[in-house]
Short mmCIF file of C-alpha atoms in Angstrom, two decimals:
data_model
loop_
_atom_site.label_atom_id
_atom_site.label_comp_id
_atom_site.label_asym_id
_atom_site.label_seq_id
_atom_site.Cartn_x
_atom_site.Cartn_y
_atom_site.Cartn_z
CA VAL C 1 88.17 52.00 -127.40
CA PRO C 2 91.78 52.35 -127.31
CA PRO C 3 93.35 54.99 -124.51
CA SER C 4 95.49 56.23 -127.77
CA VAL C 5 92.68 57.20 -130.03
CA PRO C 6 91.53 61.01 -129.60
CA PRO C 7 88.46 61.43 -127.15
CA ASP C 8 85.71 62.76 -128.33
CA GLY C 9 85.88 66.92 -129.18
CA VAL C 10 88.89 66.45 -130.31
CA GLN C 11 89.30 67.11 -134.55
CA VAL C 12 91.60 64.54 -136.47
CA ILE C 13 93.33 65.67 -139.03
CA VAL C 14 94.97 63.53 -141.51
CA PRO C 15 97.19 65.45 -143.84
CA PRO C 16 97.57 62.65 -147.13
CA ALA C 17 94.21 62.43 -146.70
CA ARG C 18 90.67 64.26 -147.76
CA HIS C 19 89.19 66.13 -144.87
CA ARG C 20 87.68 64.39 -142.08
CA PRO C 21 83.97 65.05 -141.40
CA TRP C 22 83.21 67.01 -138.44
CA ASP C 23 80.16 68.37 -136.88
CA GLY C 24 79.89 72.48 -137.02
CA ALA C 25 82.25 74.38 -139.05
CA PRO C 26 85.48 72.07 -138.65
CA VAL C 27 89.55 72.96 -139.09
CA GLN C 28 90.94 72.59 -143.02
CA VAL C 29 94.19 71.90 -144.24
CA GLN C 30 94.53 74.72 -146.48
CA SER C 31 98.10 73.58 -148.18
CA ILE C 32 100.65 71.11 -147.80
CA ALA C 33 104.47 71.66 -148.55
CA ALA C 34 106.66 68.51 -148.86
CA ARG C 35 110.47 69.35 -149.21
CA VAL C 36 112.28 66.55 -149.58
CA THR C 37 116.34 66.08 -148.96
CA ILE C 38 117.78 62.69 -150.22
CA GLU C 39 121.82 62.34 -149.46
CA GLU C 40 123.32 59.20 -150.74
CA GLN C 41 120.50 56.65 -148.85
CA VAL C 42 119.36 58.98 -146.24
CA GLY C 43 115.72 60.70 -146.76
CA ILE C 44 114.77 63.94 -144.62
CA THR C 45 111.11 64.88 -145.33
CA ASN C 46 109.82 68.21 -143.89
CA LEU C 47 106.02 68.54 -144.05
CA GLU C 48 104.39 72.46 -143.30
CA LEU C 49 100.92 72.19 -143.30
CA MET C 50 98.66 75.39 -142.93
CA LEU C 51 95.54 74.81 -140.79
CA HIS C 52 93.13 77.39 -140.91
CA ASN C 53 89.85 77.63 -138.20
CA PRO C 54 86.75 79.17 -139.92
CA SER C 55 84.81 78.59 -136.89
CA GLY C 56 83.95 81.50 -134.02
CA ARG C 57 85.52 79.48 -131.77
CA PRO C 58 88.88 77.56 -130.84
CA GLN C 59 89.26 74.20 -131.54
CA GLU C 60 91.07 71.27 -130.46
CA CYS C 61 93.00 69.15 -133.12
CA GLN C 62 95.75 66.09 -132.98
CA VAL C 63 97.64 65.49 -136.81
CA LEU C 64 97.92 61.89 -137.63
CA ILE C 65 100.64 61.28 -140.56
CA PRO C 66 100.82 58.25 -142.21
CA VAL C 67 104.45 57.16 -142.36
CA PRO C 68 106.42 54.28 -143.96
CA ASP C 69 108.59 51.78 -141.80
CA GLY C 70 112.11 53.16 -140.24
CA VAL C 71 111.11 56.71 -139.70
CA THR C 72 112.68 58.78 -136.62
CA VAL C 73 110.78 62.03 -136.17
CA ARG C 74 113.54 65.07 -135.93
CA SER C 75 111.48 67.77 -134.99
CA PHE C 76 107.69 69.28 -134.66
CA GLN C 77 106.43 72.72 -134.49
CA TYR C 78 103.61 74.58 -134.58
CA ASP C 79 102.34 78.46 -134.46
CA GLY C 80 100.88 79.15 -131.34
CA THR C 81 100.50 79.27 -127.68
CA GLY C 82 99.61 76.32 -126.28
CA PRO C 83 101.32 73.51 -124.64
CA GLU C 84 104.79 72.61 -125.80
CA PRO C 85 104.08 70.18 -129.14
CA THR C 86 104.99 66.83 -129.00
CA ALA C 87 104.80 64.14 -131.51
CA THR C 88 104.79 60.46 -131.07
CA LEU C 89 105.85 57.58 -133.67
CA LEU C 90 103.24 54.48 -133.46
CA PRO C 91 103.90 51.28 -134.87
CA ARG C 92 101.70 50.21 -137.55
CA GLU C 93 99.13 47.81 -135.12
CA GLU C 94 98.75 50.63 -133.12
CA ALA C 95 98.20 53.03 -136.27
CA ARG C 96 95.14 50.39 -137.35
CA ARG C 97 93.64 50.36 -134.51
CA ILE C 98 93.68 54.04 -134.16
CA TYR C 99 92.12 54.46 -137.64
CA SER C 100 89.44 51.50 -137.02
CA ALA C 101 88.19 53.54 -134.08
CA ILE C 102 88.12 56.94 -136.16
CA VAL C 103 86.49 55.36 -138.81
CA ASN C 104 83.97 53.68 -136.79
CA ARG C 105 83.28 57.37 -135.10
CA ALA C 106 83.68 59.00 -138.46
CA LYS C 107 82.30 56.54 -140.83
CA ASP C 108 84.95 57.22 -143.07
CA PRO C 109 86.76 54.10 -144.49
CA GLY C 110 89.18 56.23 -146.86
CA LEU C 111 91.18 56.00 -143.85
CA LEU C 112 91.69 52.55 -143.69
CA GLU C 113 94.30 52.67 -146.62
CA PHE C 114 96.91 54.04 -144.18
CA ALA C 115 96.41 50.47 -141.77
CA GLY C 116 99.50 49.34 -143.43
CA LEU C 117 101.74 52.31 -142.23
CA ASN C 118 103.16 53.48 -139.28
CA VAL C 119 101.79 56.95 -138.21
CA ILE C 120 103.22 59.91 -136.26
CA ARG C 121 100.57 61.51 -133.98
CA SER C 122 100.73 64.92 -132.81
CA SER C 123 100.30 66.34 -129.59
CA VAL C 124 96.38 68.49 -128.97
CA PHE C 125 96.73 71.95 -129.80
CA PRO C 126 94.02 74.36 -130.28
CA VAL C 127 93.54 76.24 -133.56
CA PRO C 128 92.39 79.90 -132.63
CA ALA C 129 88.69 81.03 -133.94
CA GLY C 130 89.28 82.62 -137.57
CA ALA C 131 92.76 81.78 -137.66
CA ARG C 132 95.57 80.33 -139.53
CA GLN C 133 98.41 78.05 -137.87
CA ALA C 134 101.32 76.51 -139.41
CA VAL C 135 102.32 72.85 -138.16
CA ARG C 136 105.83 71.70 -139.22
CA ILE C 137 107.25 68.28 -138.87
CA THR C 138 110.45 66.79 -139.91
CA TYR C 139 111.21 62.69 -139.89
CA GLU C 140 114.40 61.21 -141.32
CA GLN C 141 114.52 57.35 -142.88
CA VAL C 142 117.07 55.43 -144.46
CA LEU C 143 115.86 54.18 -147.90
CA PRO C 144 115.07 50.93 -149.26
CA ALA C 145 117.66 50.28 -151.83
CA ASP C 146 117.87 47.51 -154.53
CA ALA C 147 121.74 47.25 -156.51
CA GLY C 148 121.99 50.93 -157.35
CA ARG C 149 118.31 52.04 -157.37
CA VAL C 150 117.10 54.33 -154.44
CA ASP C 151 113.33 54.68 -153.61
CA TYR C 152 111.43 57.00 -151.91
CA LEU C 153 107.63 56.85 -150.53
CA LEU C 154 105.46 60.08 -149.50
CA PRO C 155 102.07 58.28 -148.43
CA ARG C 156 99.30 60.30 -149.81
CA SER C 157 95.55 59.00 -150.18
CA GLU C 158 93.88 57.90 -153.25
CA SER C 159 91.25 59.97 -152.21
CA LEU C 160 93.22 63.36 -152.43
CA ALA C 161 91.39 64.46 -155.25
CA ALA C 162 88.27 64.87 -152.94
CA GLY C 163 90.37 67.40 -150.81
CA THR C 164 90.89 71.02 -151.16
CA ALA C 165 94.47 71.35 -149.99
CA ALA C 166 96.89 72.78 -152.21
CA TRP C 167 100.03 70.23 -152.46
CA SER C 168 103.69 71.37 -153.20
CA ILE C 169 106.39 68.91 -153.65
CA SER C 170 110.23 69.31 -154.15
CA VAL C 171 112.98 67.05 -153.58
CA SER C 172 116.82 67.81 -153.65
CA VAL C 173 118.98 65.13 -154.03
CA LYS C 174 122.73 64.65 -153.69
CA SER C 175 124.89 61.66 -154.45
CA ALA C 176 128.72 60.59 -154.32
CA ARG C 177 127.77 58.66 -157.77
CA THR C 178 126.49 59.85 -160.90
CA ILE C 179 122.88 59.77 -160.70
CA ALA C 180 122.13 58.36 -164.48
CA THR C 181 118.21 58.26 -164.13
CA ALA C 182 115.51 60.03 -161.66
CA TYR C 183 112.04 59.25 -162.39
CA SER C 184 108.36 58.76 -160.83
CA PRO C 185 106.19 55.93 -161.56
CA THR C 186 103.29 57.46 -160.16
CA HIS C 187 103.67 61.60 -160.90
CA GLU C 188 104.90 63.95 -163.47
CA VAL C 189 108.16 65.41 -162.43
CA ALA C 190 110.46 68.02 -163.42
CA VAL C 191 114.17 67.35 -163.24
CA GLU C 192 116.86 69.94 -163.13
CA ARG C 193 120.47 68.66 -163.10
CA SER C 194 123.14 70.40 -161.40
CA GLY C 195 126.23 68.24 -161.55
CA ALA C 196 126.59 64.14 -161.99
CA GLY C 197 125.11 63.84 -158.55
CA ALA C 198 123.06 66.78 -157.99
CA LEU C 199 119.86 67.23 -159.12
CA SER C 200 116.37 69.48 -158.10
CA ILE C 201 112.95 67.74 -158.57
CA ARG C 202 109.94 68.90 -158.89
CA VAL C 203 106.12 68.02 -158.76
CA PRO C 204 104.61 70.76 -161.38
CA ASP C 205 101.24 72.29 -159.33
CA ARG C 206 99.01 70.52 -162.05
CA ALA C 207 100.72 66.78 -161.10
CA ALA C 208 100.43 67.29 -157.71
CA THR C 209 96.73 67.19 -157.33
CA THR C 210 96.94 63.30 -158.99
CA PRO C 211 96.08 61.17 -156.00
CA GLY C 212 97.56 58.60 -154.11
CA PRO C 213 101.29 58.30 -153.00
CA PHE C 214 104.17 59.85 -154.44
CA ARG C 215 107.06 57.75 -155.35
CA LEU C 216 110.42 58.35 -156.59
CA SER C 217 113.50 56.63 -158.00
CA LEU C 218 116.96 56.74 -158.36
CA ASP C 219 119.13 54.70 -160.49
CA ARG C 220 122.81 55.72 -159.43
CA LYS C 221 125.94 54.21 -161.39
CA SER C 222 128.38 52.14 -159.32
CA THR C 223 131.57 54.05 -160.02
CA ARG C 224 132.03 56.89 -157.34
CA LEU C 225 132.62 61.00 -158.41
CA ASN C 226 135.73 62.31 -157.83
CA SER C 227 136.61 65.05 -155.37
CA SER C 228 136.24 67.51 -157.97
CA HIS C 229 132.45 66.84 -158.52
CA ALA C 230 131.46 65.22 -155.28
CA ASN C 231 130.83 68.64 -153.72
CA ILE C 232 128.57 69.46 -156.27
CA SER C 233 125.15 71.30 -155.00
#
């Protein structure tokens, strides 16, 4: 077993997937809030996970977050009194080894759908008995673009419907070019325009339960806005 695989006795939580099987009363992911900012071709993703430990004793946890190529971890925080938290970005080859080892131990093949992605691995920390604890992580990336289209991806499991966590997803977009269209090929979205290059996008609660990764595409016109419009927010 590779040394990077969490040791026995440490729970592993993969927020975009369904709950990991564990002996006893496991730590639960109650909610996940994804707040995304896209400015030109740069995407910043803020994830806040609310964890709950229903058991009568503190439990050690490690969080694995599947992410696309090219991300940079900007911050990782959690509410607690344990050691200083850290988050490490592991390449897809290492992520695959970790997922395979967990599948062999926990018998949950659903994890392997993330084998082609990189992973952000958190430090191990205790969730107090009977308590809730918030975990916050921010990562940044240069988004892939094709001509005037910019694409964003938030990895989530095809088994999401089997989980109990409540998702909320919102995106704020700002561009120096007019955004002709904003659409998701995977989820229903509500789009509010506050300027030619400024949008607020939200996935309605009923659509957030749709399993699978969330994808968003922005089609931008080639002409840049003049200075009177470029600062609209």
